[in-house]
Amino acid sequence: HDDLTAGVVVGPERLIAPIRAWRRSLGQIIAPEAAALLARSIATLVVRVRAQNAGAQAVAAFLAGHPRVDGVRHPSLVGGRDAALVGRQMPGGGGGMVTFTHAGGGEAAAAMLDRLRLFAIAPSLGGIESLAVLPVAVTHHGMPAAERRRRGITDALVRLSIGLEDPADLIADLAGALDP
């Protein structure tokens, strides 16, 4: 279920006190079904994260060499001093998130997303399925344009959340969408 969420809040009383009223109103125990799904899925978390890391690294490497891509952001692509930092902070991999800038601009990026077949177009940060989104149109739509530019969020920026599909299939989908 996509609507299941759980979490824990711990800390000193001075930090917990402001959320106490919310906890009383909303409850403090997750539903039994959500708890069962969470307990069941935790056993495969490491395997899933490893697969997402490997998939994202393969997708990032593909995009970094594509002529219609201006820039790719993924920890596996950094070099120099930053590579050592990534190695220390992310010894298991760089995560499942990849962003890239379409060389053709915002309209070309939007058209490319429309041609994707395996990636779902959705603003979530992901799960087992791979997702794609234009942050300027969804997650950062309400941010003033000048602030978006300052943060490097251009009209052509595409965010991918890599899931558990075969990286070769994801790359083929992106290749087809980038080269119509």
PDB file of C-alpha atoms in Angstrom:
ATOM      1  CA  HIS A   1       0.000   0.000   0.000  1.00  0.00           C
ATOM      2  CA  ASP A   2       1.385   3.381  -1.013  1.00  0.00           C
ATOM      3  CA  ASP A   3      -0.402   5.191   1.824  1.00  0.00           C
ATOM      4  CA  LEU A   4       1.245   3.325   4.706  1.00  0.00           C
ATOM      5  CA  THR A   5       3.688   5.308   6.806  1.00  0.00           C
ATOM      6  CA  ALA A   6       5.414   4.698  10.108  1.00  0.00           C
ATOM      7  CA  GLY A   7       8.080   6.382  12.169  1.00  0.00           C
ATOM      8  CA  VAL A   8       9.536   6.962  15.581  1.00  0.00           C
ATOM      9  CA  VAL A   9      10.225  10.222  17.381  1.00  0.00           C
ATOM     10  CA  VAL A  10      12.751  10.136  20.196  1.00  0.00           C
ATOM     11  CA  GLY A  11      14.656  12.848  21.973  1.00  0.00           C
ATOM     12  CA  PRO A  12      14.739  15.123  24.975  1.00  0.00           C
ATOM     13  CA  GLU A  13      11.462  16.367  26.453  1.00  0.00           C
ATOM     14  CA  ARG A  14      12.015  19.938  25.199  1.00  0.00           C
ATOM     15  CA  LEU A  15      12.019  18.673  21.600  1.00  0.00           C
ATOM     16  CA  ILE A  16       9.195  16.166  22.024  1.00  0.00           C
ATOM     17  CA  ALA A  17       6.779  18.508  23.840  1.00  0.00           C
ATOM     18  CA  PRO A  18       5.721  20.517  20.729  1.00  0.00           C
ATOM     19  CA  ILE A  19       4.461  17.388  18.960  1.00  0.00           C
ATOM     20  CA  ARG A  20       2.649  15.849  21.921  1.00  0.00           C
ATOM     21  CA  ALA A  21      -0.750  17.365  20.998  1.00  0.00           C
ATOM     22  CA  TRP A  22      -0.452  16.026  17.450  1.00  0.00           C
ATOM     23  CA  ARG A  23       0.401  12.587  18.784  1.00  0.00           C
ATOM     24  CA  ARG A  24      -2.663  12.601  21.013  1.00  0.00           C
ATOM     25  CA  SER A  25      -4.923  13.625  18.127  1.00  0.00           C
ATOM     26  CA  LEU A  26      -3.489  11.344  15.484  1.00  0.00           C
ATOM     27  CA  GLY A  27      -2.534   8.336  17.565  1.00  0.00           C
ATOM     28  CA  GLN A  28       0.790   6.785  18.370  1.00  0.00           C
ATOM     29  CA  ILE A  29       0.493   3.227  17.145  1.00  0.00           C
ATOM     30  CA  ILE A  30       0.456   2.282  13.488  1.00  0.00           C
ATOM     31  CA  ALA A  31      -2.299   0.083  12.150  1.00  0.00           C
ATOM     32  CA  PRO A  32      -1.694  -3.663  12.501  1.00  0.00           C
ATOM     33  CA  GLU A  33      -1.713  -4.149   8.710  1.00  0.00           C
ATOM     34  CA  ALA A  34       0.913  -1.453   8.246  1.00  0.00           C
ATOM     35  CA  ALA A  35       3.024  -2.904  11.048  1.00  0.00           C
ATOM     36  CA  ALA A  36       2.858  -6.379   9.492  1.00  0.00           C
ATOM     37  CA  LEU A  37       3.879  -5.070   6.070  1.00  0.00           C
ATOM     38  CA  LEU A  38       6.706  -3.054   7.594  1.00  0.00           C
ATOM     39  CA  ALA A  39       7.986  -6.029   9.595  1.00  0.00           C
ATOM     40  CA  ARG A  40       7.792  -8.287   6.543  1.00  0.00           C
ATOM     41  CA  SER A  41       9.524  -5.861   4.195  1.00  0.00           C
ATOM     42  CA  ILE A  42      12.409  -5.000   6.535  1.00  0.00           C
ATOM     43  CA  ALA A  43      13.930  -8.435   5.914  1.00  0.00           C
ATOM     44  CA  THR A  44      14.603  -7.572   2.258  1.00  0.00           C
ATOM     45  CA  LEU A  45      15.564  -3.920   2.738  1.00  0.00           C
ATOM     46  CA  VAL A  46      19.312  -4.458   2.304  1.00  0.00           C
ATOM     47  CA  VAL A  47      18.822  -6.462  -0.892  1.00  0.00           C
ATOM     48  CA  ARG A  48      16.453  -3.841  -2.309  1.00  0.00           C
ATOM     49  CA  VAL A  49      18.752  -0.924  -1.472  1.00  0.00           C
ATOM     50  CA  ARG A  50      21.733  -2.706  -3.052  1.00  0.00           C
ATOM     51  CA  ALA A  51      19.714  -3.282  -6.223  1.00  0.00           C
ATOM     52  CA  GLN A  52      18.599   0.358  -6.325  1.00  0.00           C
ATOM     53  CA  ASN A  53      22.184   1.557  -5.787  1.00  0.00           C
ATOM     54  CA  ALA A  54      23.476  -0.632  -8.628  1.00  0.00           C
ATOM     55  CA  GLY A  55      20.629   0.365 -10.933  1.00  0.00           C
ATOM     56  CA  ALA A  56      21.097   4.065 -10.254  1.00  0.00           C
ATOM     57  CA  GLN A  57      24.837   3.824 -10.833  1.00  0.00           C
ATOM     58  CA  ALA A  58      24.284   2.102 -14.195  1.00  0.00           C
ATOM     59  CA  VAL A  59      21.641   4.637 -15.254  1.00  0.00           C
ATOM     60  CA  ALA A  60      23.847   7.567 -14.183  1.00  0.00           C
ATOM     61  CA  ALA A  61      26.812   6.197 -16.149  1.00  0.00           C
ATOM     62  CA  PHE A  62      24.620   5.787 -19.246  1.00  0.00           C
ATOM     63  CA  LEU A  63      23.207   9.314 -18.974  1.00  0.00           C
ATOM     64  CA  ALA A  64      26.676  10.813 -18.386  1.00  0.00           C
ATOM     65  CA  GLY A  65      27.698   9.621 -21.852  1.00  0.00           C
ATOM     66  CA  HIS A  66      24.529  10.591 -23.711  1.00  0.00           C
ATOM     67  CA  PRO A  67      24.716  13.532 -26.181  1.00  0.00           C
ATOM     68  CA  ARG A  68      21.261  14.871 -25.209  1.00  0.00           C
ATOM     69  CA  VAL A  69      22.233  15.142 -21.535  1.00  0.00           C
ATOM     70  CA  ASP A  70      24.065  18.232 -20.268  1.00  0.00           C
ATOM     71  CA  GLY A  71      24.806  17.078 -16.751  1.00  0.00           C
ATOM     72  CA  VAL A  72      24.109  14.180 -14.418  1.00  0.00           C
ATOM     73  CA  ARG A  73      24.097  14.183 -10.631  1.00  0.00           C
ATOM     74  CA  HIS A  74      24.704  10.969  -8.736  1.00  0.00           C
ATOM     75  CA  PRO A  75      27.312  10.281  -6.039  1.00  0.00           C
ATOM     76  CA  SER A  76      28.890   7.511  -8.137  1.00  0.00           C
ATOM     77  CA  LEU A  77      30.011  10.120 -10.699  1.00  0.00           C
ATOM     78  CA  VAL A  78      31.984  12.435  -8.419  1.00  0.00           C
ATOM     79  CA  GLY A  79      35.753  12.493  -8.536  1.00  0.00           C
ATOM     80  CA  GLY A  80      38.722  13.840  -6.625  1.00  0.00           C
ATOM     81  CA  ARG A  81      38.290  14.703  -2.952  1.00  0.00           C
ATOM     82  CA  ASP A  82      34.542  14.280  -3.227  1.00  0.00           C
ATOM     83  CA  ALA A  83      34.945  10.633  -4.269  1.00  0.00           C
ATOM     84  CA  ALA A  84      36.762   9.885  -1.016  1.00  0.00           C
ATOM     85  CA  LEU A  85      33.991  11.603   0.951  1.00  0.00           C
ATOM     86  CA  VAL A  86      31.308   9.620  -0.905  1.00  0.00           C
ATOM     87  CA  GLY A  87      33.250   6.424  -0.212  1.00  0.00           C
ATOM     88  CA  ARG A  88      33.295   7.165   3.512  1.00  0.00           C
ATOM     89  CA  GLN A  89      29.695   8.370   3.795  1.00  0.00           C
ATOM     90  CA  MET A  90      28.097   5.951   1.330  1.00  0.00           C
ATOM     91  CA  PRO A  91      30.130   2.754   1.404  1.00  0.00           C
ATOM     92  CA  GLY A  92      27.182   0.707   0.158  1.00  0.00           C
ATOM     93  CA  GLY A  93      26.417   2.897  -2.847  1.00  0.00           C
ATOM     94  CA  GLY A  94      25.155   6.311  -3.855  1.00  0.00           C
ATOM     95  CA  GLY A  95      21.438   5.779  -3.484  1.00  0.00           C
ATOM     96  CA  GLY A  96      18.617   5.405  -5.960  1.00  0.00           C
ATOM     97  CA  MET A  97      18.148   9.043  -6.966  1.00  0.00           C
ATOM     98  CA  VAL A  98      19.613  10.397 -10.223  1.00  0.00           C
ATOM     99  CA  THR A  99      19.063  13.843 -11.692  1.00  0.00           C
ATOM    100  CA  PHE A 100      20.046  15.066 -15.117  1.00  0.00           C
ATOM    101  CA  THR A 101      19.567  18.081 -17.323  1.00  0.00           C
ATOM    102  CA  HIS A 102      18.140  17.545 -20.791  1.00  0.00           C
ATOM    103  CA  ALA A 103      20.282  19.414 -23.326  1.00  0.00           C
ATOM    104  CA  GLY A 104      17.211  20.392 -25.350  1.00  0.00           C
ATOM    105  CA  GLY A 105      15.617  22.449 -22.568  1.00  0.00           C
ATOM    106  CA  GLY A 106      12.374  22.202 -20.658  1.00  0.00           C
ATOM    107  CA  GLU A 107      10.037  21.342 -23.521  1.00  0.00           C
ATOM    108  CA  ALA A 108      12.365  18.582 -24.705  1.00  0.00           C
ATOM    109  CA  ALA A 109      12.603  17.220 -21.153  1.00  0.00           C
ATOM    110  CA  ALA A 110       8.799  17.152 -20.806  1.00  0.00           C
ATOM    111  CA  ALA A 111       8.428  15.431 -24.187  1.00  0.00           C
ATOM    112  CA  MET A 112      11.075  12.879 -23.175  1.00  0.00           C
ATOM    113  CA  LEU A 113       9.134  12.048 -20.003  1.00  0.00           C
ATOM    114  CA  ASP A 114       5.991  11.525 -22.098  1.00  0.00           C
ATOM    115  CA  ARG A 115       7.860   8.927 -24.180  1.00  0.00           C
ATOM    116  CA  LEU A 116       8.999   6.860 -21.180  1.00  0.00           C
ATOM    117  CA  ARG A 117       7.278   3.476 -20.954  1.00  0.00           C
ATOM    118  CA  LEU A 118       8.879   1.728 -17.973  1.00  0.00           C
ATOM    119  CA  PHE A 119       9.289   4.741 -15.673  1.00  0.00           C
ATOM    120  CA  ALA A 120       6.090   6.004 -14.076  1.00  0.00           C
ATOM    121  CA  ILE A 121       5.652   9.770 -14.014  1.00  0.00           C
ATOM    122  CA  ALA A 122       5.199  10.530 -10.310  1.00  0.00           C
ATOM    123  CA  PRO A 123       6.611  12.952  -7.700  1.00  0.00           C
ATOM    124  CA  SER A 124       7.324  10.308  -5.062  1.00  0.00           C
ATOM    125  CA  LEU A 125      10.895   9.621  -4.036  1.00  0.00           C
ATOM    126  CA  GLY A 126      10.355   6.060  -5.120  1.00  0.00           C
ATOM    127  CA  GLY A 127       9.891   2.531  -4.025  1.00  0.00           C
ATOM    128  CA  ILE A 128      10.216  -0.687  -5.936  1.00  0.00           C
ATOM    129  CA  GLU A 129       9.160   0.930  -9.215  1.00  0.00           C
ATOM    130  CA  SER A 130      11.204   3.528 -11.078  1.00  0.00           C
ATOM    131  CA  LEU A 131       9.764   7.021 -11.299  1.00  0.00           C
ATOM    132  CA  ALA A 132      10.535  10.176 -13.255  1.00  0.00           C
ATOM    133  CA  VAL A 133       9.482  13.775 -12.713  1.00  0.00           C
ATOM    134  CA  LEU A 134      10.257  17.345 -13.726  1.00  0.00           C
ATOM    135  CA  PRO A 135      10.789  19.073 -10.360  1.00  0.00           C
ATOM    136  CA  VAL A 136       9.943  22.485 -11.848  1.00  0.00           C
ATOM    137  CA  ALA A 137       6.465  21.225 -12.747  1.00  0.00           C
ATOM    138  CA  VAL A 138       5.672  19.360  -9.541  1.00  0.00           C
ATOM    139  CA  THR A 139       7.795  19.424  -6.396  1.00  0.00           C
ATOM    140  CA  HIS A 140       9.241  22.929  -6.879  1.00  0.00           C
ATOM    141  CA  HIS A 141       6.393  24.493  -8.856  1.00  0.00           C
ATOM    142  CA  GLY A 142       5.516  27.009  -6.137  1.00  0.00           C
ATOM    143  CA  MET A 143       9.097  28.181  -5.644  1.00  0.00           C
ATOM    144  CA  PRO A 144       9.932  31.535  -7.255  1.00  0.00           C
ATOM    145  CA  ALA A 145      11.841  31.143 -10.534  1.00  0.00           C
ATOM    146  CA  ALA A 146      14.851  33.086  -9.254  1.00  0.00           C
ATOM    147  CA  GLU A 147      15.161  30.770  -6.246  1.00  0.00           C
ATOM    148  CA  ARG A 148      14.834  27.698  -8.465  1.00  0.00           C
ATOM    149  CA  ARG A 149      17.627  29.011 -10.701  1.00  0.00           C
ATOM    150  CA  ARG A 150      19.796  29.731  -7.664  1.00  0.00           C
ATOM    151  CA  ARG A 151      19.349  26.120  -6.563  1.00  0.00           C
ATOM    152  CA  GLY A 152      20.024  24.713 -10.039  1.00  0.00           C
ATOM    153  CA  ILE A 153      16.444  23.586 -10.598  1.00  0.00           C
ATOM    154  CA  THR A 154      15.994  24.400 -14.265  1.00  0.00           C
ATOM    155  CA  ASP A 155      13.059  23.668 -16.564  1.00  0.00           C
ATOM    156  CA  ALA A 156      15.159  20.876 -18.098  1.00  0.00           C
ATOM    157  CA  LEU A 157      16.057  19.131 -14.822  1.00  0.00           C
ATOM    158  CA  VAL A 158      14.724  15.565 -14.607  1.00  0.00           C
ATOM    159  CA  ARG A 159      14.686  13.554 -11.379  1.00  0.00           C
ATOM    160  CA  LEU A 160      14.718   9.769 -11.539  1.00  0.00           C
ATOM    161  CA  SER A 161      13.973   7.515  -8.588  1.00  0.00           C
ATOM    162  CA  ILE A 162      15.391   4.129  -9.522  1.00  0.00           C
ATOM    163  CA  GLY A 163      13.426   1.072  -8.479  1.00  0.00           C
ATOM    164  CA  LEU A 164      14.112  -2.633  -8.774  1.00  0.00           C
ATOM    165  CA  GLU A 165      13.711  -3.153 -12.509  1.00  0.00           C
ATOM    166  CA  ASP A 166      16.632  -4.522 -14.512  1.00  0.00           C
ATOM    167  CA  PRO A 167      19.034  -1.592 -15.153  1.00  0.00           C
ATOM    168  CA  ALA A 168      19.340  -2.647 -18.810  1.00  0.00           C
ATOM    169  CA  ASP A 169      15.565  -2.215 -19.194  1.00  0.00           C
ATOM    170  CA  LEU A 170      15.667   1.220 -17.551  1.00  0.00           C
ATOM    171  CA  ILE A 171      18.537   2.299 -19.788  1.00  0.00           C
ATOM    172  CA  ALA A 172      16.704   1.057 -22.884  1.00  0.00           C
ATOM    173  CA  ASP A 173      13.615   3.033 -21.844  1.00  0.00           C
ATOM    174  CA  LEU A 174      15.676   6.193 -21.343  1.00  0.00           C
ATOM    175  CA  ALA A 175      17.555   5.667 -24.599  1.00  0.00           C
ATOM    176  CA  GLY A 176      14.294   5.346 -26.507  1.00  0.00           C
ATOM    177  CA  ALA A 177      12.819   8.411 -24.839  1.00  0.00           C
ATOM    178  CA  LEU A 178      15.947  10.532 -25.369  1.00  0.00           C
ATOM    179  CA  ASP A 179      16.317   9.445 -29.023  1.00  0.00           C
ATOM    180  CA  PRO A 180      12.778   9.428 -30.430  1.00  0.00           C
TER     181      PRO A 180
END
